[in-house]
XYZ file of C-alpha atoms in Angstrom:
729
model
C 45.490 -55.601 -2.968
C 47.855 -57.566 -0.736
C 48.528 -55.954 2.634
C 50.086 -57.823 5.516
C 48.200 -57.296 8.730
C 49.107 -59.140 11.893
C 45.857 -60.490 13.266
C 45.979 -60.722 17.006
C 42.767 -60.326 18.938
C 39.424 -60.270 17.083
C 38.343 -56.802 16.007
C 36.445 -54.747 18.548
C 33.332 -53.752 16.580
C 32.127 -51.350 19.234
C 35.383 -49.406 19.224
C 35.535 -49.272 15.428
C 31.880 -48.198 15.211
C 32.484 -45.428 17.727
C 35.471 -44.122 15.763
C 33.505 -44.201 12.533
C 30.482 -42.469 14.010
C 31.868 -39.785 16.324
C 35.595 -39.682 15.646
C 37.581 -36.927 14.005
C 38.742 -37.214 10.378
C 42.053 -38.807 11.416
C 40.243 -41.343 13.617
C 37.839 -42.206 10.794
C 40.781 -42.715 8.417
C 42.508 -45.020 10.907
C 39.328 -47.000 11.578
C 38.560 -47.316 7.853
C 42.076 -48.652 7.201
C 41.595 -51.297 9.883
C 38.257 -52.339 8.387
C 39.852 -52.710 4.919
C 42.715 -54.775 6.339
C 40.335 -57.087 8.181
C 38.410 -57.629 4.953
C 41.592 -58.445 3.054
C 42.651 -60.940 5.714
C 39.412 -62.898 5.551
C 37.461 -61.328 8.398
C 34.666 -59.314 6.748
C 33.003 -56.743 8.985
C 29.700 -56.492 7.142
C 28.030 -55.132 10.285
C 29.834 -51.819 9.765
C 28.645 -51.263 6.179
C 25.644 -49.124 7.124
C 27.717 -47.214 9.659
C 30.271 -46.341 6.982
C 27.519 -45.292 4.577
C 25.872 -43.035 7.156
C 28.864 -41.413 8.865
C 31.877 -41.780 6.516
C 30.434 -41.618 3.010
C 29.280 -37.958 3.270
C 32.820 -36.811 4.120
C 34.560 -34.569 1.589
C 38.097 -35.450 2.722
C 40.100 -36.764 -0.251
C 41.955 -39.398 1.788
C 38.645 -40.811 3.005
C 37.325 -40.827 -0.566
C 40.373 -42.826 -1.739
C 39.954 -45.312 1.108
C 36.254 -45.643 0.342
C 37.073 -46.611 -3.249
C 39.273 -49.409 -1.874
C 36.554 -50.388 0.551
C 33.880 -50.657 -2.179
C 36.277 -52.836 -4.144
C 37.015 -55.382 -1.394
C 33.632 -55.812 0.314
C 31.037 -58.389 -0.622
C 28.352 -56.561 -2.568
C 25.874 -59.452 -2.655
C 24.064 -61.357 0.061
C 24.569 -65.138 0.555
C 21.669 -65.844 -1.839
C 23.470 -63.955 -4.645
C 21.237 -60.882 -4.694
C 22.562 -57.352 -4.442
C 22.604 -56.017 -0.898
C 20.118 -53.143 -0.370
C 22.803 -50.900 1.066
C 24.605 -50.891 -2.304
C 21.813 -48.741 -3.768
C 23.053 -45.883 -1.590
C 26.609 -46.635 -2.665
C 25.595 -46.489 -6.326
C 24.057 -43.083 -5.807
C 27.260 -41.812 -4.199
C 29.429 -43.269 -6.984
C 27.258 -41.571 -9.583
C 27.723 -38.266 -7.782
C 31.510 -38.829 -7.712
C 31.517 -39.537 -11.445
C 30.049 -36.054 -11.924
C 32.264 -34.440 -9.267
C 33.888 -31.122 -10.273
C 37.361 -32.469 -9.334
C 38.814 -34.376 -12.294
C 40.957 -36.660 -10.123
C 37.917 -37.843 -8.148
C 36.125 -38.519 -11.427
C 39.125 -40.463 -12.768
C 39.609 -42.499 -9.568
C 35.928 -43.422 -9.511
C 36.143 -44.561 -13.127
C 39.055 -46.836 -12.198
C 36.806 -48.409 -9.568
C 34.102 -48.919 -12.192
C 36.618 -50.931 -14.255
C 36.964 -53.386 -11.339
C 33.284 -53.846 -10.503
C 31.748 -57.128 -11.685
C 28.136 -56.697 -10.479
C 25.791 -55.651 -13.307
C 23.228 -54.302 -10.833
C 25.858 -51.820 -9.573
C 27.168 -50.938 -13.026
C 23.858 -50.311 -14.777
C 22.922 -47.035 -12.991
C 26.466 -45.708 -13.472
C 26.647 -46.080 -17.260
C 24.791 -42.838 -18.189
C 27.345 -40.868 -16.170
C 30.222 -42.788 -17.792
C 28.867 -41.988 -21.275
C 28.652 -38.326 -20.356
C 32.232 -38.250 -19.090
C 33.540 -39.203 -22.559
C 33.102 -35.538 -23.474
C 35.235 -34.384 -20.511
C 37.983 -31.878 -21.205
C 40.634 -33.702 -19.142
C 42.555 -36.535 -20.831
C 43.031 -38.374 -17.520
C 39.275 -38.658 -17.085
C 38.557 -39.582 -20.711
C 41.073 -42.415 -20.950
C 39.730 -43.954 -17.741
C 36.189 -43.568 -19.088
C 37.192 -45.527 -22.205
C 38.689 -48.268 -20.029
C 35.504 -48.354 -17.932
C 33.325 -48.820 -21.030
C 35.772 -51.478 -22.301
C 35.585 -53.376 -19.002
C 31.787 -53.237 -18.840
C 31.359 -54.262 -22.488
C 33.778 -57.152 -22.145
C 31.968 -58.564 -19.104
C 28.343 -57.469 -19.720
C 27.929 -56.439 -23.350
C 24.130 -56.278 -22.967
C 24.462 -53.302 -20.594
C 26.021 -51.137 -23.302
C 25.518 -52.837 -26.699
C 26.506 -49.755 -28.699
C 29.909 -49.439 -27.001
C 31.970 -50.111 -30.214
C 30.084 -47.395 -32.074
C 30.519 -44.951 -29.177
C 34.257 -45.607 -28.951
C 34.656 -45.435 -32.746
C 33.107 -41.957 -32.849
C 35.185 -40.961 -29.838
C 38.363 -42.222 -31.556
C 37.759 -40.186 -34.702
C 37.384 -36.887 -32.851
C 39.858 -37.397 -29.967
C 43.222 -35.570 -30.219
C 44.937 -37.035 -27.125
C 47.320 -39.934 -27.864
C 46.738 -41.855 -24.618
C 42.942 -41.687 -25.035
C 43.227 -42.839 -28.644
C 45.471 -45.697 -27.535
C 42.896 -46.963 -25.002
C 40.050 -46.578 -27.483
C 41.944 -48.396 -30.222
C 42.795 -51.238 -27.825
C 39.105 -51.698 -27.069
C 38.186 -51.804 -30.750
C 41.119 -54.127 -31.413
C 39.890 -56.653 -28.837
C 36.105 -56.219 -29.007
C 35.250 -54.955 -32.501
C 38.043 -55.720 -34.927
C 36.008 -54.600 -37.938
C 35.637 -51.138 -36.415
C 39.371 -51.016 -35.685
C 40.149 -51.962 -39.296
C 37.693 -49.353 -40.535
C 39.340 -46.656 -38.447
C 42.827 -47.763 -39.513
C 41.793 -47.496 -43.152
C 40.882 -43.826 -42.660
C 44.188 -42.891 -40.977
C 46.606 -45.246 -42.745
C 48.652 -42.346 -44.130
C 48.886 -40.710 -40.698
C 50.279 -43.684 -38.778
C 53.822 -42.277 -38.892
C 52.684 -39.273 -36.830
C 51.034 -41.394 -34.122
C 52.619 -41.922 -30.733
C 54.631 -45.077 -30.210
C 51.906 -46.555 -27.954
C 49.319 -46.317 -30.711
C 51.764 -47.450 -33.385
C 52.426 -50.624 -31.419
C 48.714 -51.483 -31.397
C 48.488 -50.698 -35.131
C 51.234 -53.231 -35.851
C 49.453 -55.865 -33.785
C 46.192 -55.188 -35.603
C 47.837 -55.488 -39.032
C 49.429 -58.794 -38.026
C 46.108 -60.127 -36.745
C 44.197 -59.001 -39.843
C 46.751 -60.468 -42.229
C 46.695 -63.764 -40.383
C 42.926 -64.093 -40.827
C 42.726 -62.430 -44.275
C 45.971 -62.991 -46.219
C 44.618 -61.148 -49.245
C 44.826 -57.896 -47.237
C 48.632 -58.023 -46.985
C 49.412 -55.744 -49.905
C 47.181 -53.067 -48.394
C 49.322 -52.646 -45.277
C 52.884 -53.220 -46.541
C 53.514 -49.523 -47.145
C 52.333 -48.696 -43.628
C 54.676 -51.301 -42.143
C 57.578 -49.914 -44.188
C 56.815 -46.518 -42.687
C 56.801 -47.888 -39.138
C 60.316 -49.307 -39.628
C 61.485 -45.734 -39.103
C 59.561 -45.207 -35.853
C 61.281 -43.560 -32.922
C 60.357 -46.494 -30.681
C 62.632 -49.549 -30.727
C 59.727 -51.820 -29.767
C 57.664 -50.586 -32.714
C 60.598 -51.086 -35.090
C 61.110 -54.642 -33.844
C 57.446 -55.579 -34.194
C 57.157 -53.852 -37.578
C 60.179 -55.752 -38.918
C 58.736 -59.068 -37.765
C 55.348 -58.232 -39.277
C 56.918 -57.198 -42.577
C 58.551 -60.612 -42.871
C 55.125 -62.166 -42.454
C 53.551 -59.963 -45.101
C 56.107 -60.362 -47.874
C 58.968 -62.614 -48.969
C 60.295 -60.130 -51.526
C 64.056 -59.435 -51.254
C 63.344 -55.722 -50.708
C 61.109 -56.468 -47.718
C 63.536 -59.014 -46.276
C 66.423 -56.577 -46.657
C 64.487 -53.744 -44.983
C 63.437 -55.954 -42.059
C 66.956 -57.363 -41.660
C 68.460 -53.870 -41.720
C 66.063 -52.834 -38.971
C 66.991 -55.831 -36.846
C 70.701 -55.112 -37.338
C 70.178 -51.439 -36.463
C 68.484 -52.454 -33.206
C 71.220 -55.020 -32.572
C 73.876 -52.310 -32.654
C 71.911 -49.580 -30.865
C 70.211 -51.421 -28.011
C 72.147 -51.773 -24.756
C 70.154 -54.632 -23.243
C 71.924 -57.949 -23.850
C 68.655 -59.880 -23.707
C 67.289 -57.777 -26.567
C 70.457 -58.404 -28.566
C 70.137 -62.162 -28.105
C 66.482 -62.093 -29.220
C 67.412 -60.097 -32.332
C 70.226 -62.536 -33.139
C 67.708 -65.378 -32.949
C 65.546 -63.528 -35.461
C 68.529 -63.089 -37.774
C 69.223 -66.812 -37.493
C 65.673 -67.511 -38.651
C 66.090 -65.158 -41.605
C 69.435 -66.759 -42.483
C 67.861 -70.182 -42.890
C 65.647 -68.993 -45.761
C 67.331 -65.850 -47.089
C 71.056 -66.194 -46.560
C 71.880 -64.370 -49.799
C 70.091 -61.233 -48.612
C 71.967 -61.279 -45.308
C 75.315 -61.747 -47.072
C 75.071 -58.160 -48.294
C 74.513 -57.002 -44.688
C 77.293 -59.129 -43.209
C 79.596 -56.238 -42.338
C 76.780 -54.524 -40.437
C 76.182 -57.695 -38.421
C 79.869 -57.754 -37.477
C 79.356 -54.462 -35.623
C 77.701 -56.504 -32.879
C 81.187 -57.771 -31.909
C 81.592 -54.470 -30.053
C 79.346 -55.865 -27.314
C 81.243 -56.976 -24.179
C 79.048 -60.068 -23.768
C 80.728 -63.302 -24.877
C 77.350 -64.929 -25.588
C 76.451 -62.187 -28.052
C 79.878 -62.360 -29.692
C 79.659 -66.149 -29.995
C 76.210 -66.051 -31.580
C 77.263 -63.228 -33.909
C 80.280 -65.216 -35.090
C 78.069 -68.263 -35.671
C 75.815 -66.221 -37.955
C 78.751 -64.579 -39.728
C 80.582 -67.837 -40.422
C 77.511 -69.263 -42.150
C 77.198 -66.155 -44.324
C 80.827 -65.867 -45.428
C 81.208 -66.138 -49.202
C 84.102 -65.659 -51.644
C 82.895 -62.079 -52.199
C 83.101 -60.935 -48.592
C 85.631 -63.292 -47.021
C 88.487 -60.769 -47.349
C 86.498 -58.066 -45.547
C 85.452 -60.500 -42.830
C 89.017 -61.641 -42.255
C 90.140 -58.015 -42.025
C 87.568 -57.341 -39.284
C 88.517 -60.516 -37.411
C 92.203 -59.578 -37.543
C 91.407 -56.131 -36.122
C 89.376 -57.725 -33.339
C 92.138 -60.177 -32.478
C 94.631 -57.324 -32.263
C 92.323 -55.526 -29.828
C 92.462 -58.477 -27.449
C 96.171 -57.843 -26.808
C 95.354 -54.782 -24.708
C 95.709 -55.478 -20.983
C 92.507 -53.639 -20.076
C 90.448 -55.684 -22.552
C 87.756 -57.641 -20.705
C 87.731 -61.455 -21.131
C 90.426 -61.189 -23.773
C 91.539 -64.843 -23.617
C 88.083 -66.341 -24.205
C 87.273 -63.849 -26.962
C 90.639 -64.442 -28.636
C 89.973 -68.176 -28.683
C 86.606 -67.620 -30.403
C 88.238 -65.383 -33.008
C 91.000 -67.914 -33.674
C 88.436 -70.657 -34.195
C 86.426 -68.396 -36.522
C 89.517 -67.568 -38.606
C 90.384 -71.259 -38.699
C 86.950 -72.168 -40.083
C 87.125 -69.413 -42.698
C 90.574 -70.544 -43.806
C 89.390 -74.138 -44.155
C 86.420 -73.110 -46.314
C 88.348 -70.485 -48.323
C 91.981 -71.593 -48.671
C 93.056 -68.425 -50.482
C 92.868 -66.350 -47.280
C 94.990 -68.699 -45.180
C 98.248 -67.058 -46.207
C 97.033 -63.643 -45.034
C 96.264 -64.711 -41.472
C 98.567 -67.575 -40.581
C 101.512 -65.334 -39.688
C 99.278 -63.096 -37.570
C 97.894 -66.039 -35.637
C 101.351 -67.446 -34.994
C 102.023 -64.430 -32.781
C 99.561 -66.017 -30.339
C 101.272 -69.394 -30.201
C 102.599 -68.410 -26.785
C 99.194 -67.301 -25.484
C 98.763 -67.991 -21.740
C 95.388 -69.508 -22.571
C 96.298 -73.070 -23.562
C 93.110 -73.585 -25.581
C 93.778 -70.514 -27.752
C 97.411 -71.449 -28.322
C 96.461 -75.019 -29.249
C 93.843 -73.758 -31.729
C 96.580 -71.697 -33.360
C 98.991 -74.607 -33.669
C 96.256 -76.873 -35.073
C 95.491 -74.230 -37.698
C 99.196 -73.896 -38.528
C 99.475 -77.668 -38.845
C 96.673 -77.819 -41.415
C 98.098 -74.896 -43.405
C 101.542 -76.495 -43.499
C 100.137 -79.681 -44.987
C 97.675 -78.018 -47.352
C 99.852 -75.227 -48.798
C 103.392 -76.368 -49.708
C 104.318 -72.886 -50.919
C 103.912 -71.478 -47.389
C 105.911 -74.168 -45.594
C 109.249 -72.397 -45.630
C 107.970 -69.078 -44.249
C 105.718 -70.760 -41.677
C 108.535 -73.026 -40.498
C 110.789 -70.015 -39.926
C 108.026 -68.185 -38.066
C 107.428 -71.282 -35.936
C 111.092 -71.425 -34.965
C 110.995 -67.725 -34.034
C 107.915 -68.252 -31.865
C 109.128 -71.500 -30.266
C 110.704 -69.858 -27.163
C 107.360 -68.120 -26.391
C 105.408 -71.378 -25.998
C 104.136 -72.062 -22.490
C 101.872 -75.121 -22.803
C 103.070 -78.729 -23.093
C 100.287 -79.560 -25.524
C 101.456 -76.802 -27.877
C 105.073 -77.857 -27.438
C 104.281 -81.394 -28.587
C 102.448 -80.203 -31.705
C 105.230 -77.711 -32.504
C 107.912 -80.362 -32.136
C 106.008 -82.660 -34.485
C 105.773 -79.863 -37.070
C 109.485 -79.129 -36.768
C 110.329 -82.791 -37.242
C 108.055 -83.165 -40.284
C 108.436 -79.888 -42.181
C 112.056 -78.867 -41.569
C 113.457 -80.618 -44.640
C 116.308 -78.422 -45.887
C 119.750 -78.175 -44.331
C 119.086 -74.521 -43.389
C 115.883 -75.474 -41.571
C 117.586 -78.304 -39.677
C 120.513 -76.094 -38.686
C 118.045 -73.441 -37.473
C 115.814 -75.874 -35.573
C 118.483 -77.637 -33.495
C 119.776 -74.510 -31.692
C 116.201 -73.391 -30.941
C 115.407 -76.660 -29.146
C 118.807 -76.753 -27.433
C 118.344 -73.197 -26.130
C 114.863 -73.979 -24.804
C 116.143 -77.172 -23.200
C 119.057 -75.501 -21.447
C 122.374 -76.986 -20.449
C 122.787 -80.728 -20.089
C 122.482 -82.730 -17.949
C 119.002 -81.762 -16.841
C 119.795 -82.177 -13.130
C 122.796 -82.191 -10.828
C 123.909 -85.801 -10.707
C 125.871 -85.215 -7.497
C 122.597 -84.859 -5.647
C 121.750 -88.449 -6.606
C 125.132 -89.926 -5.477
C 125.365 -88.766 -1.917
C 127.691 -90.846 0.208
C 125.844 -92.113 3.283
C 127.540 -91.175 6.535
C 127.087 -92.091 10.133
C 124.348 -90.517 12.129
C 125.556 -87.048 13.090
C 126.042 -86.134 16.717
C 123.761 -83.633 18.328
C 126.584 -81.092 18.459
C 127.505 -81.663 14.797
C 125.482 -79.500 12.413
C 123.757 -81.239 9.551
C 125.748 -81.021 6.344
C 124.126 -79.379 3.378
C 122.674 -81.552 0.646
C 125.341 -82.648 -1.835
C 128.180 -82.823 0.764
C 130.404 -85.906 0.581
C 133.958 -87.248 0.384
C 135.632 -87.214 -3.022
C 138.869 -88.816 -4.335
C 141.252 -86.263 -5.838
C 143.601 -86.818 -8.822
C 146.625 -87.556 -6.576
C 144.721 -90.196 -4.631
C 144.077 -88.117 -1.509
C 140.620 -87.520 0.010
C 138.793 -84.241 0.269
C 135.352 -83.007 1.352
C 133.194 -81.453 -1.360
C 130.029 -79.425 -0.767
C 127.413 -78.585 -3.430
C 124.616 -76.136 -2.821
C 121.322 -77.921 -3.430
C 118.498 -75.973 -5.053
C 115.184 -75.847 -3.296
C 112.069 -76.423 -5.399
C 111.279 -72.731 -5.178
C 114.739 -71.736 -6.375
C 114.571 -74.279 -9.184
C 111.196 -72.981 -10.354
C 112.475 -69.413 -10.240
C 115.641 -70.158 -12.157
C 113.959 -72.320 -14.749
C 110.821 -70.207 -15.296
C 112.251 -68.852 -18.558
C 113.289 -72.173 -20.092
C 109.832 -73.621 -20.483
C 110.829 -76.871 -22.154
C 113.297 -77.661 -19.390
C 110.788 -76.663 -16.703
C 108.158 -79.030 -18.087
C 110.610 -81.929 -18.288
C 111.878 -81.394 -14.741
C 108.249 -81.129 -13.673
C 107.677 -84.711 -14.832
C 106.135 -84.288 -18.304
C 107.971 -87.144 -20.008
C 105.381 -87.513 -22.746
C 106.808 -84.205 -23.989
C 110.268 -85.751 -23.654
C 109.280 -88.616 -25.940
C 107.967 -86.086 -28.512
C 111.296 -84.238 -28.329
C 113.176 -87.509 -28.851
C 111.073 -88.325 -31.924
C 111.736 -84.867 -33.399
C 115.479 -85.153 -32.838
C 115.459 -88.598 -34.439
C 113.658 -87.324 -37.531
C 116.050 -84.386 -37.913
C 119.098 -86.654 -37.495
C 117.766 -89.127 -40.081
C 117.086 -86.279 -42.510
C 120.615 -84.980 -41.970
C 121.923 -88.395 -42.986
C 120.027 -88.198 -46.269
C 121.110 -84.651 -47.190
C 124.424 -84.601 -49.074
C 125.211 -81.031 -47.988
C 125.959 -82.168 -44.455
C 129.552 -83.215 -43.886
C 130.055 -86.552 -42.108
C 131.456 -84.734 -39.080
C 128.333 -82.561 -38.825
C 126.032 -85.572 -39.205
C 127.845 -87.341 -36.403
C 127.705 -84.234 -34.248
C 123.910 -83.942 -34.734
C 123.478 -87.607 -33.835
C 125.700 -87.262 -30.792
C 123.855 -84.189 -29.526
C 120.512 -85.927 -30.072
C 121.669 -89.073 -28.228
C 122.992 -86.965 -25.354
C 119.653 -85.177 -25.040
C 117.693 -88.446 -25.053
C 119.921 -90.120 -22.475
C 119.655 -87.010 -20.281
C 115.840 -87.230 -20.422
C 115.982 -90.924 -19.506
C 118.370 -90.237 -16.637
C 116.116 -87.447 -15.366
C 113.088 -89.700 -15.553
C 114.763 -92.439 -13.505
C 116.068 -90.041 -10.848
C 114.307 -88.684 -7.785
C 114.374 -85.068 -8.974
C 111.010 -84.944 -10.823
C 107.744 -85.456 -8.907
C 107.222 -88.830 -10.600
C 109.400 -91.229 -12.530
C 109.155 -91.685 -16.256
C 106.253 -93.816 -17.488
C 107.089 -97.056 -19.362
C 105.576 -95.883 -22.662
C 107.674 -92.725 -22.809
C 110.773 -94.639 -21.742
C 110.226 -97.260 -24.468
C 109.746 -94.528 -27.057
C 112.972 -92.736 -26.102
C 114.907 -96.005 -25.997
C 113.620 -96.861 -29.472
C 114.881 -93.518 -30.758
C 118.278 -94.169 -29.169
C 118.521 -97.611 -30.782
C 117.571 -96.203 -34.200
C 120.231 -93.483 -34.105
C 122.922 -95.685 -32.647
C 122.225 -98.349 -35.264
C 121.774 -101.186 -32.797
C 118.787 -103.532 -32.784
C 117.343 -102.609 -36.190
C 119.117 -103.369 -39.455
C 116.501 -102.517 -42.079
C 117.125 -98.792 -42.691
C 114.608 -98.657 -45.551
C 111.737 -99.534 -43.232
C 112.974 -96.986 -40.723
C 113.037 -94.237 -43.338
C 109.551 -95.116 -44.572
C 108.074 -95.051 -41.087
C 109.874 -92.048 -39.632
C 110.309 -89.795 -42.661
C 107.201 -90.511 -44.762
C 104.630 -92.567 -42.858
C 103.734 -89.916 -40.252
C 102.992 -87.186 -42.775
C 101.049 -89.551 -45.023
C 98.870 -90.587 -42.067
C 98.277 -86.922 -41.224
C 97.330 -86.165 -44.829
C 94.789 -89.006 -44.801
C 93.365 -87.698 -41.521
C 92.864 -84.233 -43.034
C 91.064 -85.730 -46.024
C 88.703 -87.602 -43.712
C 88.063 -84.420 -41.744
C 87.183 -82.523 -44.908
C 84.782 -85.258 -45.964
C 83.151 -85.225 -42.522
C 82.841 -81.437 -42.611
C 81.138 -81.568 -45.994
C 78.717 -84.204 -44.747
C 77.960 -82.127 -41.670
C 77.427 -78.994 -43.780
C 75.162 -80.891 -46.152
C 73.179 -82.326 -43.260
C 72.927 -78.881 -41.674
C 71.529 -77.313 -44.843
C 69.142 -80.159 -45.605
C 65.532 -79.378 -44.820
C 63.848 -81.797 -42.414
C 61.850 -84.550 -44.055
C 58.224 -84.886 -42.990
C 57.245 -88.471 -42.301
C 54.155 -89.993 -43.928
C 52.356 -90.484 -40.624
C 53.131 -87.022 -39.201
C 50.321 -84.652 -38.314
C 49.497 -82.340 -41.213
C 49.931 -78.672 -40.353
C 47.549 -76.359 -42.133
C 50.196 -73.638 -42.060
C 52.108 -75.582 -44.684
C 49.266 -74.957 -47.143
C 49.629 -71.194 -46.857
C 51.623 -68.985 -49.204
C 55.337 -68.520 -48.958
C 56.545 -66.135 -46.319
C 59.925 -64.718 -45.520
C 60.173 -66.275 -42.090
C 57.804 -68.589 -40.270
C 57.204 -66.241 -37.358
C 53.510 -67.102 -37.347
C 53.924 -69.779 -34.722
C 55.640 -67.337 -32.410
C 52.906 -64.769 -32.889
C 50.185 -67.336 -32.307
C 48.871 -67.352 -28.762
C 48.417 -71.110 -28.898
C 52.088 -71.587 -29.727
C 53.047 -69.284 -26.857
C 50.969 -71.424 -24.502
C 52.696 -74.554 -25.798
C 56.094 -73.014 -25.205
C 55.124 -71.821 -21.759
C 54.023 -75.272 -20.622
C 56.924 -77.014 -22.321
C 55.165 -78.698 -25.247
C 56.755 -76.766 -28.106
C 59.096 -79.584 -29.058
C 56.993 -82.431 -30.393
C 59.910 -84.842 -30.362
C 60.133 -84.588 -26.598
C 56.377 -84.628 -26.010
C 56.365 -88.173 -24.653
C 59.212 -87.361 -22.304
C 57.352 -84.339 -20.955
C 54.226 -86.412 -20.438
C 56.122 -88.988 -18.420
C 57.688 -86.252 -16.306
C 54.246 -84.898 -15.384
C 52.589 -88.180 -14.408
C 51.636 -88.365 -10.735
C 50.750 -91.560 -8.915
C 47.385 -91.407 -7.131
C 47.179 -94.882 -5.582
C 49.566 -97.514 -4.322
C 50.848 -100.364 -6.454
C 49.128 -102.937 -4.225
C 45.712 -101.257 -4.313
C 42.887 -103.079 -6.171
C 42.717 -100.212 -8.660
C 45.851 -98.390 -9.785
C 45.402 -94.786 -10.883
C 47.753 -92.059 -12.038
C 47.151 -88.532 -13.320
C 48.744 -86.587 -16.163
C 48.746 -82.792 -15.702
C 47.918 -80.934 -18.898
C 47.728 -77.129 -18.901
C 45.081 -75.820 -21.288
C 45.424 -72.142 -20.445
C 48.418 -70.114 -19.420
C 47.975 -66.772 -17.714
């Protein structure tokens, strides 16, 4: 009991004694509360014990009786020499009378006090009354009587040596579920053989037990099977029955126990189905994450069984939690096989379509996870790539840059891997090009257009798409860069608008010309639709160099295609050169926030020299580098990625090798089990996890983190302490 009591002046014993002796019931209650609070705050008032026994104990008021139970609990019942105080004999007599009181609630409350008493001299005279109460007609009294016997037997078994036999007989004849639960818990902890004997007589009736008792039955079966593995077959049917319990906790524990009892595919399937059922029905996200961890453990040893339940696992994607969705997708991707990949892709496509709804919560992050999952499935099972690539390309203009980039990376791999799909994907890419919003996606899309638009129809379709996204040339108003400096204006003369200056007309006369200059806000508003132009004016000249490379590749391909007339080839080259020079002029002007970087400028100038024919004479080398070398390098990169993925998958599926000098675990000598849940069920393992020693590889690190220095470095003897927790409460 923790009660805050502000201690001011020391207690006035005379005043408290007077209230306890001659006060009314309310005054006695108030005084008794003060005495209890003083005891709890470290100021025992042992002088008032006899006063309370004489004047308060005979009271029949129920509030006083409740307070007296608290008082008997908190006071010191022994003298300084360890012997029982004489006054406690009177208290024992009163407690015995309360145990036989006609009011069942007084009997039950007194029994709860008996559970907390730790003095055998006080408990011994009370035990005959406690035995008698086991035959009480009220369940509240009987279940507290069982707990009282359990507490006494656990602390002082010599006071009631036949307690297991008494409780066993009580358990057989007791109809109340709560009383049976308490009795079974006592046998489970104090006399396991009796608990097993009782369970053997009611094994066929376990399904009709309450969930509280069923939970203890599952724990007993797990404990018995751990100590006596040959008993497993005896309890498997019972555990199968408990999988259908109405309690989710019982189902969870029964499924885990079943995996310990049997590694048969039928048992693994039944336990996995139960876990999946709880995964979809429970609303607590923490429970869902725990169940997903269990499914991960099952997957490591029995992936083939879970492959048949894959579609049920996918139902967990309905959860709004991103952590649950991410872990579910991780499990699903490892279980995808050629048999179920089409069904999985169908579910993923439905989920990705759901994310387009405006009211969908965390749609961007979830869409990115789905895109990555589809990408991994398409890499492992190439036959499904054609069914999803066009759907994913609808998200190439996703506001979330990461999602859009995942899409374009997937499209890039499909274009290289499946030549039959190149034409349709290239057309879809050109249709989706105006929707792109991210510079990173623009650069990848431009590279794909330059590499995979190989026919005259593709080239003719690609050039207008880029020109439309780029807008009219030049990219800025050159008049704003050629302002004629004038004298300092007078105070009366209003400042001329930006772009105002004197111009020479065709007849040689002079005239004043004024151009309305756009403010940054107006420019952003007017150019918000043309994304490619907006990014270039914003100073992204790396994108400009990618655009120049794409235009160069398309112009070189047009030279090689005989269907293009010379006039059209020249027109394509001229348009490309005009675009590149406009980007260079923009980069060297004061319009963008920063000037063009030297690398981008060198790249664009190289493209200009290649198309204009100046500076480089070996056209064969140019064709090899620009028209074939890039794609060949990309193909080699994909091959290396596939090799790395196979190595990673092989390493992931390889069982850890035990070193010759590692500690031998006896558990390895046991029979095969479905899942190694034994360590989690072992109390010792729980202690190790609680104190942070579960991971043996980091044991040394943990030891160093818990070393405390006890002396100084310059002391004659240096000492340090390592804290090791042996018990965890």
